[in-house]
Coordinates of C-alpha atoms in Angstrom, one line a residue:
M1 CA -17.2 25.7 17.5
R2 CA -16.1 25.0 21.2
S3 CA -14.1 22.2 20.3
I4 CA -11.8 25.2 18.4
N5 CA -8.7 26.1 18.8
I6 CA -6.6 29.3 18.0
T7 CA -4.5 27.1 15.8
H8 CA -5.9 23.6 14.9
P9 CA -8.8 21.7 16.4
I10 CA -8.6 19.0 19.3
Y11 CA -10.3 16.5 17.1
F12 CA -11.4 15.7 13.9
L13 CA -15.0 14.1 13.0
L14 CA -14.7 11.5 10.4
T15 CA -16.8 10.3 7.4
G16 CA -17.5 7.3 6.2
I17 CA -19.4 7.9 2.9
P18 CA -21.1 10.4 2.2
G19 CA -24.7 9.8 1.2
L20 CA -25.2 6.7 1.9
E21 CA -24.2 6.7 6.0
N22 CA -27.3 4.6 6.3
S23 CA -25.8 2.3 4.6
H24 CA -22.6 2.3 7.2
S25 CA -24.0 -0.9 9.4
W26 CA -25.0 -3.0 6.7
L27 CA -20.8 -1.9 4.8
A28 CA -19.0 -3.1 8.4
G29 CA -19.9 -5.9 7.1
P30 CA -17.8 -6.0 4.4
L31 CA -15.4 -4.2 5.7
C32 CA -15.1 -6.8 8.2
V33 CA -14.9 -9.6 5.8
M34 CA -12.0 -7.6 4.0
Y35 CA -10.2 -7.4 6.7
A36 CA -9.9 -10.5 8.3
V37 CA -9.4 -11.5 4.6
A38 CA -6.0 -8.4 4.7
L39 CA -4.3 -9.6 7.7
S40 CA -5.1 -13.5 8.5
G41 CA -4.3 -13.7 5.0
N42 CA -0.9 -11.9 5.0
T43 CA 0.5 -13.5 8.6
V44 CA -0.2 -17.2 7.2
I45 CA 1.7 -16.4 4.4
L46 CA 4.4 -14.4 6.5
Q47 CA 4.5 -17.4 8.8
A48 CA 4.8 -19.5 5.8
V49 CA 8.3 -18.2 4.8
R50 CA 9.1 -18.4 8.3
L51 CA 9.1 -22.0 9.1
E52 CA 9.9 -23.5 5.2
S53 CA 13.2 -23.1 4.4
S54 CA 12.6 -24.2 0.6
L55 CA 10.6 -20.5 1.0
H56 CA 14.3 -19.0 1.9
E57 CA 14.7 -17.1 -1.2
P58 CA 15.2 -14.0 -3.1
M59 CA 11.6 -13.7 -4.3
Y60 CA 9.6 -15.2 -0.8
Y61 CA 12.2 -12.5 0.9
F62 CA 10.4 -10.1 -0.9
L63 CA 6.9 -11.4 -0.9
S64 CA 7.2 -11.3 3.0
M65 CA 8.1 -7.6 2.9
L66 CA 4.9 -7.6 1.1
S67 CA 2.5 -8.9 3.5
F68 CA 4.2 -7.6 6.3
S69 CA 4.1 -3.5 4.6
D70 CA 0.0 -4.5 3.9
V71 CA -0.1 -5.9 7.6
A72 CA 0.9 -2.5 8.4
M73 CA -2.0 -1.0 6.2
S74 CA -4.4 -2.7 7.6
M75 CA -3.6 -2.1 10.8
A76 CA -3.4 2.1 10.5
T77 CA -6.4 2.2 8.9
L78 CA -8.4 -0.1 10.9
P79 CA -9.3 1.4 14.4
T80 CA -10.5 5.0 12.7
V81 CA -12.4 2.6 9.9
L82 CA -14.3 -0.2 12.4
R83 CA -15.2 2.7 14.2
T84 CA -16.5 4.7 12.1
F85 CA -18.9 2.8 10.2
C86 CA -19.0 -0.2 13.4
L87 CA -19.8 2.5 16.1
S88 CA -21.0 5.5 14.3
A89 CA -17.6 7.4 17.0
R90 CA -16.1 9.9 14.4
H91 CA -14.0 11.2 16.9
I92 CA -10.1 11.3 16.5
A93 CA -7.8 13.8 18.2
F94 CA -6.0 16.3 16.3
D95 CA -2.5 14.5 17.2
A96 CA -3.5 11.0 16.7
C97 CA -5.1 12.4 13.1
L98 CA -0.8 13.3 12.2
I99 CA 0.2 9.5 13.5
Q100 CA -2.5 7.6 10.8
M101 CA -1.7 9.8 8.5
F102 CA 2.2 9.3 8.5
L103 CA 1.7 5.7 8.9
I104 CA -1.2 5.8 6.1
H105 CA 1.4 7.4 3.8
S106 CA 4.6 5.0 4.7
F107 CA 3.2 1.8 4.1
S108 CA 1.9 3.1 1.1
M109 CA 4.8 4.1 -0.4
M110 CA 6.5 0.9 1.3
E111 CA 4.7 -0.8 -0.7
S112 CA 5.3 0.7 -3.6
G113 CA 9.4 0.0 -2.9
I114 CA 8.5 -3.7 -2.4
L115 CA 7.0 -4.0 -5.8
L116 CA 10.1 -2.3 -7.4
A117 CA 12.3 -4.2 -5.7
M118 CA 10.3 -7.5 -6.2
S119 CA 10.6 -6.3 -10.4
F120 CA 14.0 -5.1 -10.2
D121 CA 14.3 -9.5 -8.6
R122 CA 12.3 -11.3 -11.4
Y123 CA 14.2 -8.9 -13.5
V124 CA 17.7 -10.8 -12.2
A125 CA 15.7 -14.1 -11.9
I126 CA 15.2 -14.0 -16.0
C127 CA 18.0 -11.5 -17.5
N128 CA 20.4 -12.6 -15.7
P129 CA 19.7 -16.2 -13.9
L130 CA 23.4 -17.2 -13.3
R131 CA 23.6 -14.7 -11.2
Y132 CA 20.5 -15.0 -9.3
S133 CA 22.5 -16.2 -6.2
T134 CA 25.2 -14.1 -6.0
V135 CA 23.1 -10.8 -7.3
L136 CA 20.4 -11.2 -4.5
T137 CA 22.4 -12.1 -1.4
K138 CA 20.7 -12.4 2.3
E139 CA 22.5 -8.7 3.0
V140 CA 21.9 -7.2 -1.1
I141 CA 18.2 -7.6 -0.2
A142 CA 18.0 -7.3 4.2
G143 CA 20.0 -3.9 2.3
L144 CA 17.5 -2.9 -0.2
G145 CA 14.6 -3.7 2.4
L146 CA 16.8 -1.2 4.5
A147 CA 16.0 1.2 1.7
V148 CA 12.8 1.2 1.2
V149 CA 11.7 2.4 5.3
T150 CA 14.4 4.3 5.6
R151 CA 13.4 6.4 1.9
S152 CA 9.9 6.3 3.7
F153 CA 10.3 7.5 6.8
I154 CA 12.7 10.5 5.8
I155 CA 11.1 11.8 2.8
L156 CA 7.0 11.6 5.2
F157 CA 9.0 12.7 8.0
P158 CA 7.6 16.8 6.9
L159 CA 4.5 16.3 6.3
P160 CA 3.3 16.4 9.5
F161 CA 4.4 19.4 10.6
L162 CA 3.2 20.7 7.3
I163 CA 0.5 19.7 8.8
K164 CA 0.8 21.5 12.5
R165 CA 2.3 24.6 11.2
L166 CA -1.4 25.6 9.8
P167 CA -3.7 27.4 10.4
I168 CA -7.2 25.4 10.4
C169 CA -10.3 26.9 10.8
R170 CA -12.0 26.4 8.4
S171 CA -13.3 23.0 9.5
N172 CA -12.5 20.0 12.0
V173 CA -14.5 17.5 9.1
L174 CA -12.0 15.5 6.9
S175 CA -13.2 13.5 4.1
H176 CA -12.0 9.9 4.7
S177 CA -12.6 7.6 7.6
Y178 CA -9.2 8.1 8.2
C179 CA -5.9 10.4 7.9
L180 CA -4.8 11.5 4.6
H181 CA -2.7 14.7 3.9
P182 CA -4.4 16.3 1.1
D183 CA -7.9 15.8 3.2
M184 CA -5.8 17.6 6.2
M185 CA -3.9 20.9 4.1
K186 CA -7.5 22.0 2.4
L187 CA -8.9 22.9 6.1
A188 CA -6.3 25.5 6.3
C189 CA -7.3 28.9 6.4
A190 CA -3.7 29.8 5.4
D191 CA -1.4 29.2 2.5
I192 CA -1.1 25.4 1.5
T193 CA 0.9 25.8 -1.4
I194 CA 3.9 24.3 -0.6
N195 CA 2.5 21.5 1.4
S196 CA 1.2 21.2 -2.5
I197 CA 4.4 21.2 -3.6
Y198 CA 5.6 19.1 -1.3
G199 CA 3.2 16.8 -1.5
L200 CA 3.2 16.8 -5.6
F201 CA 6.7 16.6 -5.0
V202 CA 6.5 13.4 -3.3
L203 CA 4.1 11.8 -5.7
V204 CA 6.9 12.1 -8.1
S205 CA 10.0 11.4 -6.9
T206 CA 9.0 8.2 -5.1
F207 CA 5.6 6.9 -6.9
G208 CA 5.9 8.0 -10.0
M209 CA 9.3 7.1 -10.2
D210 CA 8.8 3.3 -8.5
M211 CA 6.4 2.5 -11.9
V212 CA 8.4 4.0 -14.7
F213 CA 11.4 1.9 -13.6
I214 CA 8.8 -1.5 -13.0
F215 CA 7.7 -0.2 -17.0
L216 CA 11.7 -0.3 -17.6
S217 CA 12.3 -3.4 -15.9
Y218 CA 9.1 -5.2 -17.6
V219 CA 10.8 -3.4 -21.0
L220 CA 14.1 -5.6 -20.7
I221 CA 12.4 -8.8 -19.0
L222 CA 10.0 -8.9 -22.2
R223 CA 13.2 -8.0 -24.6
S224 CA 15.1 -11.1 -22.4
V225 CA 12.0 -13.8 -22.6
M226 CA 11.4 -13.2 -26.7
A227 CA 15.4 -13.6 -27.1
I228 CA 14.7 -17.5 -26.2
A229 CA 13.8 -20.0 -28.3
S230 CA 11.7 -21.9 -26.9
Q231 CA 8.2 -20.7 -27.0
K232 CA 7.1 -23.3 -24.0
D233 CA 10.6 -21.7 -22.3
R234 CA 9.4 -18.7 -22.9
L235 CA 5.9 -19.3 -21.3
K236 CA 7.3 -20.4 -18.2
A237 CA 9.1 -17.7 -18.0
L238 CA 6.7 -15.3 -18.4
N239 CA 5.0 -17.1 -15.7
T240 CA 7.0 -16.3 -13.3
C241 CA 6.1 -12.4 -12.9
V242 CA 2.0 -13.3 -13.8
S243 CA 2.2 -13.0 -9.6
H244 CA 3.7 -9.6 -9.4
I245 CA 2.5 -8.0 -12.4
L246 CA -1.6 -8.7 -10.4
A247 CA 0.1 -7.5 -7.8
V248 CA 0.9 -3.9 -9.7
L249 CA -2.0 -4.1 -11.1
A250 CA -3.7 -4.4 -7.7
F251 CA -1.5 -1.3 -6.3
Y252 CA -1.5 0.7 -9.3
V253 CA -4.6 1.7 -10.6
P254 CA -6.9 2.1 -7.5
M255 CA -4.4 5.2 -7.8
I256 CA -3.9 6.5 -10.5
G257 CA -8.0 6.6 -10.5
V258 CA -7.6 7.9 -7.5
S259 CA -5.4 10.5 -9.0
I260 CA -7.8 11.3 -12.5
A261 CA -11.1 12.2 -9.9
H262 CA -9.8 14.3 -8.1
R263 CA -8.3 16.3 -11.3
I264 CA -10.8 15.8 -13.8
G265 CA -13.8 14.3 -12.0
K266 CA -13.9 17.7 -9.0
H267 CA -17.8 17.3 -10.1
A268 CA -19.1 13.9 -9.6
P269 CA -20.5 12.8 -6.5
P270 CA -18.1 12.7 -3.0
Y271 CA -18.4 9.1 -2.8
I272 CA -17.2 8.5 -5.1
H273 CA -13.7 9.8 -4.7
V274 CA -14.4 8.1 -1.1
L275 CA -14.8 4.8 -2.0
L276 CA -12.0 5.0 -5.5
S277 CA -9.4 5.7 -2.0
N278 CA -11.3 3.2 -0.1
I279 CA -10.4 0.9 -3.3
Y280 CA -6.7 1.9 -3.2
L281 CA -6.4 1.6 0.1
F282 CA -8.3 -1.8 1.3
V283 CA -7.8 -3.9 -1.9
P284 CA -3.8 -4.3 -2.4
P285 CA -3.9 -6.3 0.8
V286 CA -6.5 -8.4 0.6
L287 CA -6.0 -9.6 -3.2
N288 CA -2.2 -9.7 -2.7
P289 CA -2.5 -13.2 -0.1
I290 CA -4.9 -14.0 -3.1
I291 CA -3.1 -13.8 -5.5
Y292 CA 0.0 -15.7 -4.6
S293 CA -1.2 -18.8 -2.5
A294 CA -3.7 -18.6 -6.0
K295 CA -0.7 -18.1 -8.3
T296 CA 2.5 -19.6 -6.4
K297 CA 2.5 -23.5 -6.2
E298 CA 5.4 -23.3 -3.9
I299 CA 3.4 -21.0 -1.5
R300 CA 0.6 -23.1 -1.6
R301 CA 2.3 -26.2 -1.2
A302 CA 4.0 -24.9 2.1
I303 CA 0.6 -23.6 3.2
A304 CA -0.6 -26.8 3.4
R305 CA 2.3 -28.3 5.0
M306 CA 2.8 -25.3 7.1
F307 CA -2.0 -26.5 8.2
H308 CA -1.0 -29.9 8.4
R309 CA 1.3 -30.0 10.7
I310 CA -0.3 -27.5 12.8
K311 CA -3.6 -30.4 12.4
M312 CA -0.5 -33.2 13.3

């Protein structure tokens, strides 16, 4: 392999869906539709929250952060995915792959942190409604957003360097149409214990802890809701959480599915792992704007008013 350096390859070769190479041209269409829905849907929500003064509230500020994270995630994967499926252009430079890896993992971690912040918002709104405006001030919301971004940057900053220190000489072919840390470290012909331990630490200390705190927040929310005497008021309180619960499920269920498949589905066909990984990365950015537009009437009204102004 003339392209291979002593320590690492000059480029990696990306892979679409193993075993379905002849269908890549057919899969390109649905992928383009998904990217169009994700980018346009989240951009519309960002614009609606920005322009509509009635949406300048904590819940919608957090929704804006979630939409921004979804747009950024889509933009991080779009170039290589569409090049692989539409143009059969599989090459990606080594350093470019490291950058994409860092961005994908960072925006994924940011989304997890934002979902946790949104669960805190729902907890305060239902359990301490009288203190809602004093607890979730603009300064607190900005601080939570900054903490989410800072956490992702600090925790994931070592990943590119942990990969770059490894001599990669087994192969330069990746298993996906984008770059991920587990996929890259498996190509190393050296001890990857440090990478594995650090990857597990990142997974448990961020995504794992976020899931635990989201679960605990909803335990407290349910306890508070059950104390409400009126059934109508209980349903009204729970209805304000439906969109967030669906967004949490859309994000964490595919992620858990990917983790389970990697650990107990080692003998499954390769395309199963790739499809699950694609669902984990592509589906939440598509579903989130649909969920919040369908379940939140304030968002629907704001979007309708925005398009009416554009039409006028």
